[in-house]
Amino acid sequence: VLWSCVNINKTKEANMNTLKQIHEEATKAAKDAVDKYLKEWKEKTGGNKYGEPMYCGFAWVSLHGVKLSTKIGKAFAELGFKKGYPSGLQLWNPTKYMGQSMDVKEEAATAYAKVLQKYGYKAYMGSRAD
């Protein structure tokens, strides 16, 4: 996990700054994934009056192996993560995408999770239809 593998000053502030940088990288990756997905979807289907696929639902990033009661858990909470069920932490709709398409939200959550995985976290996309 990042807390123990980054070669920087081990202060809480330094670690939080690093975690914020990872969050920014993951958020950008998620937004880029949304833009790419919608562009390709419109090219393939011609789109519709809503500008997104018509399958409503939710998607989130599940972060496993991190408890909210720990320093790293509290740092993730400052970035918007909440207690996940049955365990871990969750960040719903990481791009704050305003549409209803579950497909779009899944693309965003997958991209965000991949960035966390790159830094050694056990992170995955989760979703459910509305």
Tab-separated table of N, CA, C and O in Angstrom:
chain	number	residue	atom	x	y	z
A	1	VAL	N	0.844	-1.172	0.000
A	1	VAL	CA	0.000	0.000	0.000
A	1	VAL	C	0.887	1.231	0.000
A	1	VAL	O	1.974	1.229	0.568
A	2	LEU	N	0.405	2.302	-0.576
A	2	LEU	CA	1.173	3.514	-0.773
A	2	LEU	C	1.862	3.995	0.488
A	2	LEU	O	2.990	4.413	0.454
A	3	TRP	N	1.199	3.954	1.604
A	3	TRP	CA	1.750	4.494	2.850
A	3	TRP	C	3.148	3.956	3.111
A	3	TRP	O	3.980	4.657	3.626
A	4	SER	N	3.414	2.722	2.780
A	4	SER	CA	4.700	2.131	3.129
A	4	SER	C	5.674	2.023	1.957
A	4	SER	O	6.805	1.642	2.150
A	5	CYS	N	5.260	2.361	0.747
A	5	CYS	CA	6.154	2.121	-0.386
A	5	CYS	C	6.613	3.382	-1.101
A	5	CYS	O	7.393	3.302	-2.020
A	6	VAL	N	6.141	4.537	-0.689
A	6	VAL	CA	6.555	5.763	-1.362
A	6	VAL	C	7.795	6.319	-0.682
A	6	VAL	O	7.841	6.419	0.534
A	7	ASN	N	8.807	6.677	-1.457
A	7	ASN	CA	10.048	7.207	-0.903
A	7	ASN	C	9.959	8.717	-0.722
A	7	ASN	O	10.592	9.486	-1.421
A	8	ILE	N	9.116	9.146	0.195
A	8	ILE	CA	9.009	10.562	0.526
A	8	ILE	C	9.004	10.679	2.034
A	8	ILE	O	8.919	9.694	2.750
A	9	ASN	N	9.071	11.893	2.493
A	9	ASN	CA	8.975	12.157	3.924
A	9	ASN	C	7.696	11.506	4.443
A	9	ASN	O	6.622	11.683	3.878
A	10	LYS	N	7.790	10.752	5.524
A	10	LYS	CA	6.659	9.961	5.996
A	10	LYS	C	5.676	10.749	6.860
A	10	LYS	O	4.961	10.188	7.659
A	11	THR	N	5.638	12.055	6.730
A	11	THR	CA	4.682	12.827	7.511
A	11	THR	C	3.291	12.650	6.934
A	11	THR	O	3.119	12.322	5.751
A	12	LYS	N	2.293	12.892	7.773
A	12	LYS	CA	0.902	12.774	7.320
A	12	LYS	C	0.644	13.728	6.156
A	12	LYS	O	0.009	13.371	5.174
A	13	GLU	N	1.162	14.949	6.246
A	13	GLU	CA	0.940	15.942	5.193
A	13	GLU	C	1.529	15.485	3.865
A	13	GLU	O	0.892	15.590	2.818
A	14	ALA	N	2.747	14.950	3.893
A	14	ALA	CA	3.383	14.473	2.659
A	14	ALA	C	2.595	13.315	2.071
A	14	ALA	O	2.369	13.256	0.858
A	15	ASN	N	2.163	12.393	2.924
A	15	ASN	CA	1.392	11.256	2.429
A	15	ASN	C	0.044	11.701	1.886
A	15	ASN	O	-0.424	11.188	0.876
A	16	MET	N	-0.605	12.656	2.542
A	16	MET	CA	-1.892	13.144	2.066
A	16	MET	C	-1.721	13.850	0.729
A	16	MET	O	-2.532	13.687	-0.166
A	17	ASN	N	-0.636	14.624	0.576
A	17	ASN	CA	-0.380	15.273	-0.711
A	17	ASN	C	-0.181	14.239	-1.809
A	17	ASN	O	-0.683	14.410	-2.916
A	18	THR	N	0.531	13.167	-1.514
A	18	THR	CA	0.723	12.106	-2.495
A	18	THR	C	-0.606	11.447	-2.830
A	18	THR	O	-0.901	11.191	-3.994
A	19	LEU	N	-1.407	11.178	-1.827
A	19	LEU	CA	-2.713	10.569	-2.056
A	19	LEU	C	-3.606	11.503	-2.869
A	19	LEU	O	-4.332	11.052	-3.761
A	20	LYS	N	-3.536	12.798	-2.625
A	20	LYS	CA	-4.300	13.759	-3.424
A	20	LYS	C	-3.854	13.731	-4.878
A	20	LYS	O	-4.678	13.828	-5.789
A	21	GLN	N	-2.552	13.589	-5.103
A	21	GLN	CA	-2.040	13.512	-6.476
A	21	GLN	C	-2.565	12.251	-7.164
A	21	GLN	O	-2.936	12.290	-8.339
A	22	ILE	N	-2.588	11.154	-6.442
A	22	ILE	CA	-3.131	9.909	-7.006
A	22	ILE	C	-4.614	10.091	-7.316
A	22	ILE	O	-5.094	9.683	-8.380
A	23	HIS	N	-5.346	10.718	-6.399
A	23	HIS	CA	-6.776	10.978	-6.600
A	23	HIS	C	-6.985	11.849	-7.843
A	23	HIS	O	-7.872	11.569	-8.652
A	24	GLU	N	-6.171	12.878	-7.999
A	24	GLU	CA	-6.287	13.747	-9.180
A	24	GLU	C	-5.992	12.965	-10.460
A	24	GLU	O	-6.694	13.121	-11.462
A	25	GLU	N	-4.970	12.127	-10.426
A	25	GLU	CA	-4.634	11.293	-11.585
A	25	GLU	C	-5.789	10.332	-11.903
A	25	GLU	O	-6.165	10.160	-13.066
A	26	ALA	N	-6.346	9.728	-10.875
A	26	ALA	CA	-7.440	8.772	-11.064
A	26	ALA	C	-8.699	9.473	-11.571
A	26	ALA	O	-9.401	8.952	-12.451
A	27	THR	N	-8.979	10.658	-11.038
A	27	THR	CA	-10.153	11.414	-11.482
A	27	THR	C	-10.006	11.824	-12.942
A	27	THR	O	-10.952	11.729	-13.726
A	28	LYS	N	-8.810	12.262	-13.321
A	28	LYS	CA	-8.573	12.628	-14.725
A	28	LYS	C	-8.732	11.403	-15.627
A	28	LYS	O	-9.364	11.486	-16.689
A	29	ALA	N	-8.194	10.270	-15.205
A	29	ALA	CA	-8.334	9.042	-15.999
A	29	ALA	C	-9.801	8.677	-16.151
A	29	ALA	O	-10.242	8.254	-17.225
A	30	ALA	N	-10.570	8.844	-15.088
A	30	ALA	CA	-11.995	8.524	-15.131
A	30	ALA	C	-12.744	9.459	-16.079
A	30	ALA	O	-13.577	9.020	-16.879
A	31	LYS	N	-12.439	10.754	-16.007
A	31	LYS	CA	-13.098	11.719	-16.903
A	31	LYS	C	-12.715	11.469	-18.359
A	31	LYS	O	-13.567	11.559	-19.251
A	32	ASP	N	-11.450	11.160	-18.583
A	32	ASP	CA	-11.007	10.839	-19.948
A	32	ASP	C	-11.718	9.594	-20.467
A	32	ASP	O	-12.096	9.523	-21.642
A	33	ALA	N	-11.906	8.606	-19.592
A	33	ALA	CA	-12.602	7.374	-19.982
A	33	ALA	C	-14.049	7.667	-20.360
A	33	ALA	O	-14.581	7.097	-21.322
A	34	VAL	N	-14.698	8.552	-19.617
A	34	VAL	CA	-16.084	8.933	-19.926
A	34	VAL	C	-16.137	9.608	-21.295
A	34	VAL	O	-16.981	9.259	-22.135
A	35	ASP	N	-15.258	10.568	-21.523
A	35	ASP	CA	-15.245	11.277	-22.811
A	35	ASP	C	-15.015	10.317	-23.972
A	35	ASP	O	-15.719	10.378	-24.987
A	36	LYS	N	-14.046	9.430	-23.813
A	36	LYS	CA	-13.736	8.455	-24.870
A	36	LYS	C	-14.918	7.522	-25.111
A	36	LYS	O	-15.304	7.267	-26.254
A	37	TYR	N	-15.498	7.015	-24.039
A	37	TYR	CA	-16.619	6.085	-24.168
A	37	TYR	C	-17.795	6.737	-24.888
A	37	TYR	O	-18.374	6.154	-25.810
A	38	LEU	N	-18.170	7.949	-24.459
A	38	LEU	CA	-19.318	8.625	-25.076
A	38	LEU	C	-19.055	8.959	-26.541
A	38	LEU	O	-19.956	8.820	-27.378
A	39	LYS	N	-17.842	9.367	-26.853
A	39	LYS	CA	-17.498	9.665	-28.250
A	39	LYS	C	-17.636	8.413	-29.109
A	39	LYS	O	-18.275	8.439	-30.166
A	40	GLU	N	-17.049	7.306	-28.650
A	40	GLU	CA	-17.132	6.055	-29.416
A	40	GLU	C	-18.565	5.545	-29.492
A	40	GLU	O	-18.987	5.041	-30.532
A	41	TRP	N	-19.315	5.669	-28.406
A	41	TRP	CA	-20.700	5.222	-28.399
A	41	TRP	C	-21.525	6.010	-29.424
A	41	TRP	O	-22.311	5.424	-30.172
A	42	LYS	N	-21.338	7.333	-29.468
A	42	LYS	CA	-22.080	8.161	-30.420
A	42	LYS	C	-21.703	7.818	-31.858
A	42	LYS	O	-22.565	7.784	-32.731
A	43	GLU	N	-20.403	7.551	-32.091
A	43	GLU	CA	-19.963	7.184	-33.444
A	43	GLU	C	-20.563	5.856	-33.882
A	43	GLU	O	-20.938	5.684	-35.039
A	44	LYS	N	-20.649	4.892	-32.960
A	44	LYS	CA	-21.163	3.553	-33.301
A	44	LYS	C	-22.677	3.521	-33.430
A	44	LYS	O	-23.217	2.802	-34.272
A	45	THR	N	-23.374	4.281	-32.585
A	45	THR	CA	-24.829	4.165	-32.526
A	45	THR	C	-25.574	5.342	-33.130
A	45	THR	O	-26.770	5.246	-33.377
A	46	GLY	N	-24.895	6.452	-33.317
A	46	GLY	CA	-25.574	7.655	-33.772
A	46	GLY	C	-26.148	8.449	-32.616
A	46	GLY	O	-26.707	9.522	-32.803
A	47	GLY	N	-26.037	7.896	-31.416
A	47	GLY	CA	-26.518	8.595	-30.223
A	47	GLY	C	-28.023	8.562	-30.079
A	47	GLY	O	-28.729	7.853	-30.788
A	48	ASN	N	-28.519	9.329	-29.164
A	48	ASN	CA	-29.952	9.490	-28.936
A	48	ASN	C	-30.185	10.879	-28.355
A	48	ASN	O	-29.243	11.639	-28.148
A	49	LYS	N	-31.422	11.211	-28.056
A	49	LYS	CA	-31.701	12.566	-27.575
A	49	LYS	C	-31.155	12.824	-26.171
A	49	LYS	O	-31.067	13.960	-25.736
A	50	TYR	N	-30.755	11.771	-25.461
A	50	TYR	CA	-30.216	11.935	-24.111
A	50	TYR	C	-28.691	12.027	-24.091
A	50	TYR	O	-28.098	12.405	-23.092
A	51	GLY	N	-28.057	11.637	-25.192
A	51	GLY	CA	-26.611	11.733	-25.294
A	51	GLY	C	-25.849	10.671	-24.530
A	51	GLY	O	-24.650	10.805	-24.296
A	52	GLU	N	-26.530	9.597	-24.145
A	52	GLU	CA	-25.888	8.516	-23.409
A	52	GLU	C	-26.703	7.239	-23.556
A	52	GLU	O	-27.883	7.284	-23.882
A	53	PRO	N	-26.081	6.075	-23.304
A	53	PRO	CA	-26.821	4.812	-23.351
A	53	PRO	C	-27.967	4.825	-22.329
A	53	PRO	O	-27.848	5.421	-21.262
A	54	MET	N	-29.039	4.167	-22.684
A	54	MET	CA	-30.266	4.214	-21.883
A	54	MET	C	-30.376	3.064	-20.885
A	54	MET	O	-31.388	2.375	-20.832
A	55	TYR	N	-29.367	2.834	-20.092
A	55	TYR	CA	-29.425	1.806	-19.057
A	55	TYR	C	-29.022	2.485	-17.757
A	55	TYR	O	-27.845	2.753	-17.522
A	56	CYS	N	-30.008	2.814	-16.935
A	56	CYS	CA	-29.757	3.606	-15.732
A	56	CYS	C	-29.168	2.762	-14.608
A	56	CYS	O	-29.536	1.609	-14.425
A	57	GLY	N	-28.269	3.366	-13.870
A	57	GLY	CA	-27.694	2.677	-12.738
A	57	GLY	C	-26.587	3.466	-12.080
A	57	GLY	O	-26.385	4.648	-12.368
A	58	PHE	N	-25.875	2.789	-11.219
A	58	PHE	CA	-24.845	3.402	-10.400
A	58	PHE	C	-23.539	2.640	-10.561
A	58	PHE	O	-23.539	1.464	-10.876
A	59	ALA	N	-22.431	3.319	-10.282
A	59	ALA	CA	-21.127	2.647	-10.264
A	59	ALA	C	-20.253	3.341	-9.237
A	59	ALA	O	-20.413	4.529	-8.960
A	60	TRP	N	-19.348	2.576	-8.674
A	60	TRP	CA	-18.470	3.088	-7.631
A	60	TRP	C	-17.138	2.361	-7.671
A	60	TRP	O	-16.992	1.349	-8.336
A	61	VAL	N	-16.193	2.888	-6.926
A	61	VAL	CA	-14.892	2.257	-6.743
A	61	VAL	C	-14.902	1.629	-5.360
A	61	VAL	O	-15.215	2.295	-4.371
A	62	SER	N	-14.608	0.342	-5.290
A	62	SER	CA	-14.469	-0.348	-4.004
A	62	SER	C	-12.995	-0.486	-3.705
A	62	SER	O	-12.217	-0.942	-4.543
A	63	LEU	N	-12.613	-0.087	-2.510
A	63	LEU	CA	-11.222	-0.138	-2.065
A	63	LEU	C	-11.150	-1.138	-0.923
A	63	LEU	O	-11.736	-0.925	0.133
A	64	HIS	N	-10.463	-2.255	-1.159
A	64	HIS	CA	-10.397	-3.341	-0.178
A	64	HIS	C	-9.093	-3.276	0.611
A	64	HIS	O	-8.079	-2.802	0.123
A	65	GLY	N	-9.151	-3.770	1.848
A	65	GLY	CA	-7.963	-3.822	2.679
A	65	GLY	C	-7.646	-2.515	3.383
A	65	GLY	O	-6.574	-2.359	3.947
A	66	VAL	N	-8.561	-1.564	3.338
A	66	VAL	CA	-8.376	-0.273	4.010
A	66	VAL	C	-9.572	-0.037	4.920
A	66	VAL	O	-10.711	-0.086	4.471
A	67	LYS	N	-9.295	0.208	6.187
A	67	LYS	CA	-10.356	0.488	7.160
A	67	LYS	C	-10.444	1.986	7.401
A	67	LYS	O	-9.429	2.679	7.456
A	68	LEU	N	-11.658	2.457	7.564
A	68	LEU	CA	-11.893	3.873	7.796
A	68	LEU	C	-11.235	4.354	9.094
A	68	LEU	O	-10.892	5.524	9.218
A	69	SER	N	-11.006	3.467	10.035
A	69	SER	CA	-10.437	3.845	11.333
A	69	SER	C	-8.917	4.046	11.297
A	69	SER	O	-8.334	4.501	12.273
A	70	THR	N	-8.285	3.740	10.165
A	70	THR	CA	-6.833	3.873	10.054
A	70	THR	C	-6.459	5.243	9.488
A	70	THR	O	-7.318	5.957	8.944
A	71	LYS	N	-5.190	5.592	9.571
A	71	LYS	CA	-4.720	6.872	9.014
A	71	LYS	C	-4.985	6.940	7.512
A	71	LYS	O	-5.459	7.947	7.003
A	72	ILE	N	-4.663	5.861	6.816
A	72	ILE	CA	-4.884	5.863	5.367
A	72	ILE	C	-6.379	5.902	5.053
A	72	ILE	O	-6.805	6.574	4.122
A	73	GLY	N	-7.184	5.210	5.862
A	73	GLY	CA	-8.632	5.246	5.675
A	73	GLY	C	-9.182	6.646	5.855
A	73	GLY	O	-10.036	7.105	5.087
A	74	LYS	N	-8.704	7.343	6.855
A	74	LYS	CA	-9.143	8.727	7.098
A	74	LYS	C	-8.691	9.643	5.966
A	74	LYS	O	-9.414	10.563	5.572
A	75	ALA	N	-7.511	9.382	5.429
A	75	ALA	CA	-7.027	10.175	4.297
A	75	ALA	C	-7.917	9.952	3.066
A	75	ALA	O	-8.261	10.901	2.364
A	76	PHE	N	-8.292	8.699	2.820
A	76	PHE	CA	-9.215	8.425	1.710
A	76	PHE	C	-10.580	9.070	1.974
A	76	PHE	O	-11.227	9.549	1.041
A	77	ALA	N	-11.022	9.099	3.218
A	77	ALA	CA	-12.304	9.737	3.560
A	77	ALA	C	-12.265	11.221	3.213
A	77	ALA	O	-13.273	11.779	2.756
A	78	GLU	N	-11.127	11.861	3.409
A	78	GLU	CA	-11.000	13.277	3.052
A	78	GLU	C	-11.169	13.492	1.549
A	78	GLU	O	-11.504	14.588	1.115
A	79	LEU	N	-10.952	12.454	0.765
A	79	LEU	CA	-11.101	12.535	-0.688
A	79	LEU	C	-12.499	12.134	-1.155
A	79	LEU	O	-12.782	12.157	-2.346
A	80	GLY	N	-13.359	11.740	-0.214
A	80	GLY	CA	-14.738	11.406	-0.574
A	80	GLY	C	-15.120	9.955	-0.394
A	80	GLY	O	-16.275	9.583	-0.607
A	81	PHE	N	-14.187	9.093	-0.021
A	81	PHE	CA	-14.517	7.685	0.204
A	81	PHE	C	-15.324	7.544	1.493
A	81	PHE	O	-15.128	8.284	2.443
A	82	LYS	N	-16.235	6.586	1.485
A	82	LYS	CA	-17.058	6.294	2.656
A	82	LYS	C	-16.958	4.801	2.970
A	82	LYS	O	-16.488	4.026	2.150
A	83	LYS	N	-17.431	4.431	4.130
A	83	LYS	CA	-17.417	3.024	4.528
A	83	LYS	C	-18.180	2.204	3.503
A	83	LYS	O	-19.290	2.546	3.126
A	84	GLY	N	-17.557	1.135	3.049
A	84	GLY	CA	-18.196	0.238	2.100
A	84	GLY	C	-18.866	-0.913	2.816
A	84	GLY	O	-18.556	-1.210	3.963
A	85	TYR	N	-19.790	-1.548	2.149
A	85	TYR	CA	-20.493	-2.694	2.740
A	85	TYR	C	-20.324	-3.889	1.833
A	85	TYR	O	-20.547	-3.776	0.642
A	86	PRO	N	-19.862	-5.012	2.344
A	86	PRO	CA	-19.692	-5.329	3.762
A	86	PRO	C	-18.384	-4.846	4.366
A	86	PRO	O	-18.209	-4.858	5.578
A	87	SER	N	-17.406	-4.420	3.550
A	87	SER	CA	-16.126	-3.983	4.116
A	87	SER	C	-15.449	-3.014	3.169
A	87	SER	O	-15.934	-2.752	2.066
A	88	GLY	N	-14.300	-2.499	3.588
A	88	GLY	CA	-13.530	-1.599	2.747
A	88	GLY	C	-14.144	-0.217	2.665
A	88	GLY	O	-14.948	0.181	3.496
A	89	LEU	N	-13.752	0.495	1.622
A	89	LEU	CA	-14.244	1.850	1.384
A	89	LEU	C	-14.812	1.935	-0.027
A	89	LEU	O	-14.449	1.145	-0.895
A	90	GLN	N	-15.698	2.905	-0.238
A	90	GLN	CA	-16.287	3.087	-1.565
A	90	GLN	C	-16.311	4.559	-1.932
A	90	GLN	O	-16.530	5.417	-1.077
A	91	LEU	N	-16.113	4.824	-3.214
A	91	LEU	CA	-16.269	6.155	-3.779
A	91	LEU	C	-17.272	6.031	-4.920
A	91	LEU	O	-16.983	5.429	-5.951
A	92	TRP	N	-18.447	6.564	-4.701
A	92	TRP	CA	-19.497	6.484	-5.710
A	92	TRP	C	-19.295	7.569	-6.751
A	92	TRP	O	-18.960	8.707	-6.424
A	93	ASN	N	-19.513	7.203	-8.017
A	93	ASN	CA	-19.492	8.120	-9.148
A	93	ASN	C	-18.274	9.057	-9.080
A	93	ASN	O	-18.417	10.252	-8.863
A	94	PRO	N	-17.077	8.521	-9.256
A	94	PRO	CA	-15.863	9.304	-9.039
A	94	PRO	C	-15.721	10.556	-9.891
A	94	PRO	O	-15.013	11.475	-9.510
A	95	THR	N	-16.398	10.646	-11.017
A	95	THR	CA	-16.312	11.852	-11.850
A	95	THR	C	-17.453	12.825	-11.568
A	95	THR	O	-17.484	13.900	-12.139
A	96	LYS	N	-18.395	12.418	-10.742
A	96	LYS	CA	-19.605	13.217	-10.477
A	96	LYS	C	-20.400	13.427	-11.773
A	96	LYS	O	-21.028	14.450	-11.982
A	97	TYR	N	-20.358	12.409	-12.646
A	97	TYR	CA	-21.079	12.452	-13.912
A	97	TYR	C	-22.564	12.665	-13.645
A	97	TYR	O	-23.157	11.967	-12.816
A	98	MET	N	-23.172	13.629	-14.318
A	98	MET	CA	-24.548	14.012	-14.033
A	98	MET	C	-25.598	13.210	-14.800
A	98	MET	O	-26.784	13.393	-14.571
A	99	GLY	N	-25.187	12.349	-15.709
A	99	GLY	CA	-26.154	11.536	-16.439
A	99	GLY	C	-26.608	10.343	-15.614
A	99	GLY	O	-26.204	10.159	-14.463
A	100	GLN	N	-27.449	9.507	-16.220
A	100	GLN	CA	-27.979	8.346	-15.519
A	100	GLN	C	-27.414	7.024	-16.036
A	100	GLN	O	-27.698	5.977	-15.476
A	101	SER	N	-26.620	7.053	-17.078
A	101	SER	CA	-26.150	5.829	-17.718
A	101	SER	C	-25.175	5.047	-16.839
A	101	SER	O	-24.102	5.534	-16.475
A	102	MET	N	-25.557	3.818	-16.531
A	102	MET	CA	-24.680	2.952	-15.756
A	102	MET	C	-23.432	2.605	-16.558
A	102	MET	O	-22.340	2.509	-16.003
A	103	ASP	N	-23.563	2.452	-17.865
A	103	ASP	CA	-22.414	2.140	-18.717
A	103	ASP	C	-21.325	3.209	-18.579
A	103	ASP	O	-20.147	2.888	-18.447
A	104	VAL	N	-21.721	4.454	-18.609
A	104	VAL	CA	-20.772	5.561	-18.509
A	104	VAL	C	-20.116	5.561	-17.125
A	104	VAL	O	-18.899	5.699	-16.995
A	105	LYS	N	-20.917	5.387	-16.097
A	105	LYS	CA	-20.391	5.398	-14.732
A	105	LYS	C	-19.462	4.212	-14.479
A	105	LYS	O	-18.475	4.336	-13.748
A	106	GLU	N	-19.736	3.075	-15.108
A	106	GLU	CA	-18.853	1.921	-14.985
A	106	GLU	C	-17.494	2.200	-15.622
A	106	GLU	O	-16.451	1.814	-15.080
A	107	GLU	N	-17.502	2.857	-16.779
A	107	GLU	CA	-16.236	3.215	-17.435
A	107	GLU	C	-15.399	4.100	-16.524
A	107	GLU	O	-14.199	3.904	-16.378
A	108	ALA	N	-16.039	5.074	-15.904
A	108	ALA	CA	-15.329	6.002	-15.017
A	108	ALA	C	-14.765	5.275	-13.796
A	108	ALA	O	-13.596	5.455	-13.443
A	109	ALA	N	-15.579	4.467	-13.152
A	109	ALA	CA	-15.137	3.763	-11.941
A	109	ALA	C	-14.020	2.763	-12.259
A	109	ALA	O	-13.081	2.602	-11.472
A	110	THR	N	-14.095	2.116	-13.405
A	110	THR	CA	-13.048	1.180	-13.814
A	110	THR	C	-11.721	1.912	-14.012
A	110	THR	O	-10.671	1.463	-13.540
A	111	ALA	N	-11.768	3.036	-14.696
A	111	ALA	CA	-10.544	3.807	-14.945
A	111	ALA	C	-9.944	4.316	-13.634
A	111	ALA	O	-8.728	4.268	-13.435
A	112	TYR	N	-10.783	4.782	-12.728
A	112	TYR	CA	-10.306	5.269	-11.435
A	112	TYR	C	-9.642	4.124	-10.667
A	112	TYR	O	-8.550	4.284	-10.124
A	113	ALA	N	-10.298	2.981	-10.631
A	113	ALA	CA	-9.761	1.826	-9.905
A	113	ALA	C	-8.422	1.374	-10.479
A	113	ALA	O	-7.516	0.990	-9.729
A	114	LYS	N	-8.272	1.431	-11.792
A	114	LYS	CA	-7.006	1.016	-12.417
A	114	LYS	C	-5.835	1.886	-11.959
A	114	LYS	O	-4.726	1.394	-11.781
A	115	VAL	N	-6.083	3.166	-11.759
A	115	VAL	CA	-5.010	4.040	-11.265
A	115	VAL	C	-4.645	3.643	-9.838
A	115	VAL	O	-3.466	3.539	-9.498
A	116	LEU	N	-5.633	3.393	-9.002
A	116	LEU	CA	-5.332	2.949	-7.632
A	116	LEU	C	-4.561	1.630	-7.650
A	116	LEU	O	-3.615	1.450	-6.870
A	117	GLN	N	-4.933	0.724	-8.535
A	117	GLN	CA	-4.230	-0.558	-8.652
A	117	GLN	C	-2.774	-0.340	-9.026
A	117	GLN	O	-1.883	-1.030	-8.521
A	118	LYS	N	-2.519	0.625	-9.891
A	118	LYS	CA	-1.160	0.944	-10.315
A	118	LYS	C	-0.277	1.308	-9.119
A	118	LYS	O	0.919	1.044	-9.121
A	119	TYR	N	-0.893	1.873	-8.096
A	119	TYR	CA	-0.160	2.268	-6.893
A	119	TYR	C	-0.235	1.227	-5.780
A	119	TYR	O	0.138	1.503	-4.645
A	120	GLY	N	-0.701	0.041	-6.108
A	120	GLY	CA	-0.671	-1.063	-5.153
A	120	GLY	C	-1.911	-1.268	-4.320
A	120	GLY	O	-1.917	-2.107	-3.417
A	121	TYR	N	-2.970	-0.549	-4.602
A	121	TYR	CA	-4.212	-0.725	-3.850
A	121	TYR	C	-5.086	-1.787	-4.495
A	121	TYR	O	-5.070	-1.959	-5.718
A	122	LYS	N	-5.866	-2.474	-3.675
A	122	LYS	CA	-6.862	-3.428	-4.183
A	122	LYS	C	-8.142	-2.644	-4.403
A	122	LYS	O	-8.917	-2.399	-3.481
A	123	ALA	N	-8.334	-2.213	-5.637
A	123	ALA	CA	-9.485	-1.389	-5.983
A	123	ALA	C	-10.181	-1.974	-7.194
A	123	ALA	O	-9.527	-2.431	-8.137
A	124	TYR	N	-11.505	-1.944	-7.158
A	124	TYR	CA	-12.309	-2.526	-8.230
A	124	TYR	C	-13.543	-1.689	-8.469
A	124	TYR	O	-13.992	-0.954	-7.590
A	125	MET	N	-14.126	-1.838	-9.636
A	125	MET	CA	-15.376	-1.182	-9.968
A	125	MET	C	-16.526	-2.047	-9.485
A	125	MET	O	-16.479	-3.265	-9.607
A	126	GLY	N	-17.528	-1.410	-8.933
A	126	GLY	CA	-18.767	-2.088	-8.598
A	126	GLY	C	-19.922	-1.313	-9.213
A	126	GLY	O	-19.800	-0.109	-9.458
A	127	SER	N	-21.040	-1.994	-9.499
A	127	SER	CA	-22.186	-1.287	-10.086
A	127	SER	C	-23.467	-2.062	-9.824
A	127	SER	O	-23.445	-3.233	-9.468
A	128	ARG	N	-24.569	-1.350	-10.031
A	128	ARG	CA	-25.877	-1.982	-9.988
A	128	ARG	C	-26.854	-1.144	-10.795
A	128	ARG	O	-26.726	0.079	-10.900
A	129	ALA	N	-27.816	-1.818	-11.379
A	129	ALA	CA	-28.836	-1.134	-12.168
A	129	ALA	C	-29.824	-0.440	-11.237
A	129	ALA	O	-30.021	-0.841	-10.095
A	130	ASP	N	-30.442	0.587	-11.761
A	130	ASP	CA	-31.409	1.353	-10.986
A	130	ASP	C	-32.801	0.802	-11.236
A	130	ASP	O	-33.212	0.576	-12.302
